[in-house]
Tab-separated table of C-alpha atoms in Angstrom:
chain	number	residue	atom	x	y	z
A	1	UNK	CA	7.974	10.312	0.673
A	2	UNK	CA	6.880	13.307	2.313
A	3	UNK	CA	2.676	12.684	2.610
A	4	UNK	CA	2.274	15.907	0.439
A	5	UNK	CA	3.628	13.984	-2.410
A	6	UNK	CA	1.128	11.206	-1.634
A	7	UNK	CA	-2.283	12.566	-0.265
A	8	UNK	CA	-3.985	15.278	-3.168
A	9	UNK	CA	-5.418	13.358	-5.512
A	10	UNK	CA	-9.005	13.671	-6.420
A	11	UNK	CA	-11.481	11.032	-7.142
A	12	UNK	CA	-13.720	12.614	-8.569
A	13	UNK	CA	-12.443	14.474	-11.480
A	14	UNK	CA	-10.223	12.913	-14.424
A	15	UNK	CA	-6.535	13.205	-14.134
A	16	UNK	CA	-5.470	13.804	-17.616
A	17	UNK	CA	-2.026	14.891	-16.811
A	18	UNK	CA	0.776	12.806	-14.477
A	19	UNK	CA	1.630	14.920	-11.101
A	20	UNK	CA	4.356	17.160	-11.670
A	21	UNK	CA	7.048	15.304	-9.677
A	22	UNK	CA	9.201	12.619	-12.208
A	23	UNK	CA	9.368	10.317	-8.749
A	24	UNK	CA	5.657	10.172	-8.782
A	25	UNK	CA	4.722	8.794	-12.240
A	26	UNK	CA	4.700	9.744	-15.811
A	27	UNK	CA	2.043	10.150	-17.987
A	28	UNK	CA	3.329	7.101	-19.977
A	29	UNK	CA	5.986	4.452	-18.621
A	30	UNK	CA	7.030	1.495	-20.395
A	31	UNK	CA	4.907	-1.765	-19.580
A	32	UNK	CA	8.009	-3.304	-17.669
A	33	UNK	CA	9.023	-0.430	-15.610
A	34	UNK	CA	5.765	-0.470	-14.486
A	35	UNK	CA	5.295	-3.654	-13.148
A	36	UNK	CA	8.493	-3.431	-11.772
A	37	UNK	CA	7.654	-0.246	-9.702
A	38	UNK	CA	4.280	-2.406	-8.560
A	39	UNK	CA	5.268	-5.616	-8.072
A	40	UNK	CA	8.046	-3.732	-5.368
A	41	UNK	CA	5.908	-3.224	-3.400
A	42	UNK	CA	3.348	-6.642	-3.508
A	43	UNK	CA	4.700	-9.976	-4.743
A	44	UNK	CA	0.916	-10.531	-5.281
A	45	UNK	CA	0.052	-7.364	-7.085
A	46	UNK	CA	-1.096	-9.517	-9.755
A	47	UNK	CA	-3.418	-6.854	-11.590
A	48	UNK	CA	-1.592	-5.537	-14.239
A	49	UNK	CA	-0.891	-8.847	-15.648
A	50	UNK	CA	-4.507	-11.402	-14.495
A	51	UNK	CA	-7.280	-9.810	-13.029
A	52	UNK	CA	-8.962	-12.620	-11.813
A	53	UNK	CA	-11.916	-10.923	-9.936
A	54	UNK	CA	-13.950	-10.270	-13.211
A	55	UNK	CA	-17.337	-7.990	-13.553
A	56	UNK	CA	-19.954	-10.181	-13.753
A	57	UNK	CA	-20.776	-10.278	-9.617
A	58	UNK	CA	-20.215	-6.591	-9.331
A	59	UNK	CA	-23.284	-6.181	-11.848
A	60	UNK	CA	-21.585	-3.796	-14.300
A	61	UNK	CA	-22.991	-1.485	-17.161
A	62	UNK	CA	-22.031	-1.176	-20.371
A	63	UNK	CA	-20.459	2.427	-19.746
A	64	UNK	CA	-18.687	1.635	-17.000
A	65	UNK	CA	-17.168	-1.932	-18.646
A	66	UNK	CA	-15.956	0.459	-20.685
A	67	UNK	CA	-13.674	2.502	-18.763
A	68	UNK	CA	-12.443	-0.115	-17.003
A	69	UNK	CA	-11.550	-2.409	-20.293
A	70	UNK	CA	-9.947	0.672	-20.972
A	71	UNK	CA	-8.317	1.514	-18.054
A	72	UNK	CA	-6.621	-1.863	-17.672
A	73	UNK	CA	-5.128	-1.707	-21.814
A	74	UNK	CA	-3.562	1.553	-20.559
A	75	UNK	CA	-2.672	0.158	-17.349
A	76	UNK	CA	-0.425	-2.176	-19.094
A	77	UNK	CA	0.688	-0.530	-21.169
A	78	UNK	CA	1.710	1.904	-18.688
A	79	UNK	CA	-0.086	4.492	-19.722
A	80	UNK	CA	-0.738	5.308	-15.510
A	81	UNK	CA	-2.648	8.745	-15.724
A	82	UNK	CA	-4.952	7.964	-18.297
A	83	UNK	CA	-5.564	4.621	-16.566
A	84	UNK	CA	-6.451	5.972	-13.732
A	85	UNK	CA	-8.994	8.401	-15.592
A	86	UNK	CA	-10.271	5.925	-16.584
A	87	UNK	CA	-11.323	4.313	-13.374
A	88	UNK	CA	-11.632	7.652	-12.176
A	89	UNK	CA	-15.085	7.669	-14.396
A	90	UNK	CA	-16.312	3.744	-13.965
A	91	UNK	CA	-15.948	4.900	-10.042
A	92	UNK	CA	-17.856	8.054	-10.729
A	93	UNK	CA	-20.661	5.894	-12.787
A	94	UNK	CA	-20.566	2.830	-9.932
A	95	UNK	CA	-19.159	4.182	-6.998
A	96	UNK	CA	-19.894	0.256	-5.537
A	97	UNK	CA	-17.894	-1.510	-7.967
A	98	UNK	CA	-14.954	-2.733	-6.173
A	99	UNK	CA	-13.371	-3.937	-8.671
A	100	UNK	CA	-12.442	-0.488	-10.113
A	101	UNK	CA	-11.370	0.660	-6.732
A	102	UNK	CA	-9.064	-2.827	-7.196
A	103	UNK	CA	-7.739	-1.272	-10.784
A	104	UNK	CA	-7.611	2.710	-9.510
A	105	UNK	CA	-5.194	1.696	-6.194
A	106	UNK	CA	-3.200	-0.475	-8.129
A	107	UNK	CA	-2.699	2.562	-10.509
A	108	UNK	CA	-1.425	4.756	-7.203
A	109	UNK	CA	0.718	2.238	-6.453
A	110	UNK	CA	2.408	2.047	-10.066
A	111	UNK	CA	2.925	5.115	-9.161
A	112	UNK	CA	4.560	5.122	-6.130
A	113	UNK	CA	1.736	7.078	-4.680
A	114	UNK	CA	0.520	4.326	-1.834
A	115	UNK	CA	-0.954	6.364	0.535
A	116	UNK	CA	-3.470	7.487	-1.907
A	117	UNK	CA	-4.183	3.649	-2.182
A	118	UNK	CA	-5.323	2.627	0.554
A	119	UNK	CA	-8.167	4.152	1.330
A	120	UNK	CA	-9.524	2.836	-2.096
A	121	UNK	CA	-8.170	-0.813	-1.059
A	122	UNK	CA	-10.396	-0.268	2.140
A	123	UNK	CA	-12.962	0.116	-0.154
A	124	UNK	CA	-12.305	-2.444	-2.260
A	125	UNK	CA	-12.760	-5.022	1.620
A	126	UNK	CA	-15.563	-3.342	2.679
A	127	UNK	CA	-17.737	-3.504	-0.293
A	128	UNK	CA	-15.970	-7.472	-0.555
A	129	UNK	CA	-14.538	-8.721	2.326
A	130	UNK	CA	-13.641	-11.976	0.593
A	131	UNK	CA	-10.730	-10.168	-1.371
A	132	UNK	CA	-8.091	-11.566	-0.490
A	133	UNK	CA	-5.725	-10.104	-2.975
A	134	UNK	CA	-6.459	-6.596	-1.604
A	135	UNK	CA	-6.447	-7.418	1.708
A	136	UNK	CA	-2.963	-8.916	1.752
A	137	UNK	CA	-2.277	-5.867	-0.210
A	138	UNK	CA	-3.906	-3.324	2.634
A	139	UNK	CA	-1.440	-5.107	5.233
A	140	UNK	CA	1.551	-4.545	3.563
A	141	UNK	CA	0.729	-0.899	3.210
A	142	UNK	CA	-0.074	-0.641	7.112
A	143	UNK	CA	2.440	-2.637	8.420
A	144	UNK	CA	5.291	0.323	6.130
A	145	UNK	CA	3.126	2.807	8.528
A	146	UNK	CA	3.647	0.990	11.413
A	147	UNK	CA	0.010	0.294	12.375
A	148	UNK	CA	0.976	-3.271	13.092
A	149	UNK	CA	-1.816	-4.465	14.828
A	150	UNK	CA	-4.108	-3.835	11.758
A	151	UNK	CA	-1.523	-5.508	9.546
A	152	UNK	CA	-1.341	-8.819	11.789
A	153	UNK	CA	-5.285	-8.688	11.544
A	154	UNK	CA	-4.912	-8.570	7.786
A	155	UNK	CA	-2.882	-11.429	7.809
A	156	UNK	CA	-5.162	-13.450	10.140
A	157	UNK	CA	-7.958	-12.836	8.289
A	158	UNK	CA	-6.183	-13.857	4.752
A	159	UNK	CA	-5.420	-16.797	6.431
A	160	UNK	CA	-8.511	-17.194	7.519
A	161	UNK	CA	-10.275	-16.502	4.444
A	162	UNK	CA	-9.412	-19.506	2.185
A	163	UNK	CA	-6.282	-17.787	0.336
A	164	UNK	CA	-4.412	-19.817	-2.169
A	165	UNK	CA	-0.913	-21.253	-1.803
A	166	UNK	CA	1.037	-18.147	-2.376
A	167	UNK	CA	-1.015	-16.153	-1.006
A	168	UNK	CA	-1.095	-17.789	2.384
A	169	UNK	CA	2.363	-18.412	2.084
A	170	UNK	CA	2.895	-14.372	1.929
A	171	UNK	CA	1.043	-13.760	4.632
A	172	UNK	CA	2.289	-15.743	7.100
A	173	UNK	CA	5.644	-14.536	6.087
A	174	UNK	CA	4.902	-11.334	7.020
A	175	UNK	CA	2.094	-11.775	9.993
A	176	UNK	CA	5.507	-13.420	11.287
A	177	UNK	CA	7.583	-10.222	10.556
A	178	UNK	CA	4.522	-8.024	12.602
A	179	UNK	CA	4.643	-9.952	15.141
A	180	UNK	CA	8.957	-9.372	15.387
A	181	UNK	CA	8.456	-5.459	14.929
A	182	UNK	CA	5.942	-5.615	17.854
A	183	UNK	CA	8.862	-7.571	20.303
A	184	UNK	CA	11.086	-5.171	19.054
A	185	UNK	CA	9.507	-1.751	19.298
A	186	UNK	CA	8.727	-2.816	22.735
A	187	UNK	CA	12.906	-3.209	23.202
A	188	UNK	CA	13.098	0.252	21.675
A	189	UNK	CA	10.663	2.165	24.166
A	190	UNK	CA	11.615	0.173	27.089
A	191	UNK	CA	15.316	0.475	26.545
A	192	UNK	CA	14.129	4.918	25.720
A	193	UNK	CA	12.598	4.715	28.681
A	194	UNK	CA	15.551	3.434	30.883
A	195	UNK	CA	17.180	6.455	28.805
A	196	UNK	CA	19.536	3.463	26.668
A	197	UNK	CA	19.176	5.450	24.038
A	198	UNK	CA	22.198	3.184	22.027
A	199	UNK	CA	19.869	-0.158	22.075
A	200	UNK	CA	16.586	2.307	21.585
A	201	UNK	CA	18.164	3.631	18.577
A	202	UNK	CA	19.719	-0.196	17.548
A	203	UNK	CA	16.149	-1.529	17.849
A	204	UNK	CA	14.504	1.291	16.183
A	205	UNK	CA	16.950	0.695	13.012
A	206	UNK	CA	15.746	-2.374	12.457
A	207	UNK	CA	11.711	-1.843	12.923
A	208	UNK	CA	12.354	1.259	10.157
A	209	UNK	CA	13.912	-1.180	7.898
A	210	UNK	CA	10.378	-2.709	8.082
A	211	UNK	CA	8.141	1.005	9.126
A	212	UNK	CA	9.718	2.552	7.047
A	213	UNK	CA	6.621	5.185	6.585
A	214	UNK	CA	6.497	5.689	10.849
A	215	UNK	CA	6.703	9.060	11.387
A	216	UNK	CA	6.658	8.367	14.985
A	217	UNK	CA	9.370	5.830	15.354
A	218	UNK	CA	11.393	7.828	13.201
A	219	UNK	CA	10.706	11.133	15.443
A	220	UNK	CA	12.035	8.859	18.438
A	221	UNK	CA	14.701	8.069	16.676
A	222	UNK	CA	16.085	11.102	15.894
A	223	UNK	CA	15.279	12.135	19.970
A	224	UNK	CA	17.964	9.195	20.925
A	225	UNK	CA	20.570	10.953	18.134
A	226	UNK	CA	20.092	13.643	20.177
A	227	UNK	CA	20.375	12.669	23.496
A	228	UNK	CA	23.459	10.722	22.376
A	229	UNK	CA	24.713	13.998	21.424
A	230	UNK	CA	24.686	12.957	17.437
A	231	UNK	CA	22.727	16.019	16.778
A	232	UNK	CA	23.510	15.838	12.585
A	233	UNK	CA	21.818	12.193	12.704
A	234	UNK	CA	18.421	13.473	14.506
């Protein structure tokens, strides 16, 4: 997915219409489809069904609460653009409300706009560092981007934060995966530096199955194709 498809959403203005590209989400999808897309990203993206960290801790005012609840209902109904608008408004009304950022990130993820979700997840963690669901989800995104050190840091912090059994299992699994990608990446870079382009290509293929948004590694693999005379694959 190109970055131009993932960026450009404005958090300050209500979004009443879906993005022009149909694959980026529509104004209304079935609840099942919405859940399917969201859960394809993260096993723990449970906001659609059970938003655990409710707003009493945030000191939510009545107007913000109204927008959060309406957005929650619209999200569960698959009306993503309208839900997004409600969460924009909630954030405008209370810029320090971590629930609003978390729910807006959920909408972005359901729309397939993961890069837009990342700053919101980071804001959630900034406001509430012990919110393990947000940290785990951010770790998944960072892993897909190939930011392995940052992803590992998130997974380790989840494991140190008294997570639920499911969160602990997932964080442990992802930490092992990130560590393996570190090893394979080192092998790829070493092989490339020794002009062993076939070995580097094989290693990069493995990494890019996990770090699917790592543009730098994709460029390196393309260079391997060129060096091996497979310009058509570059």
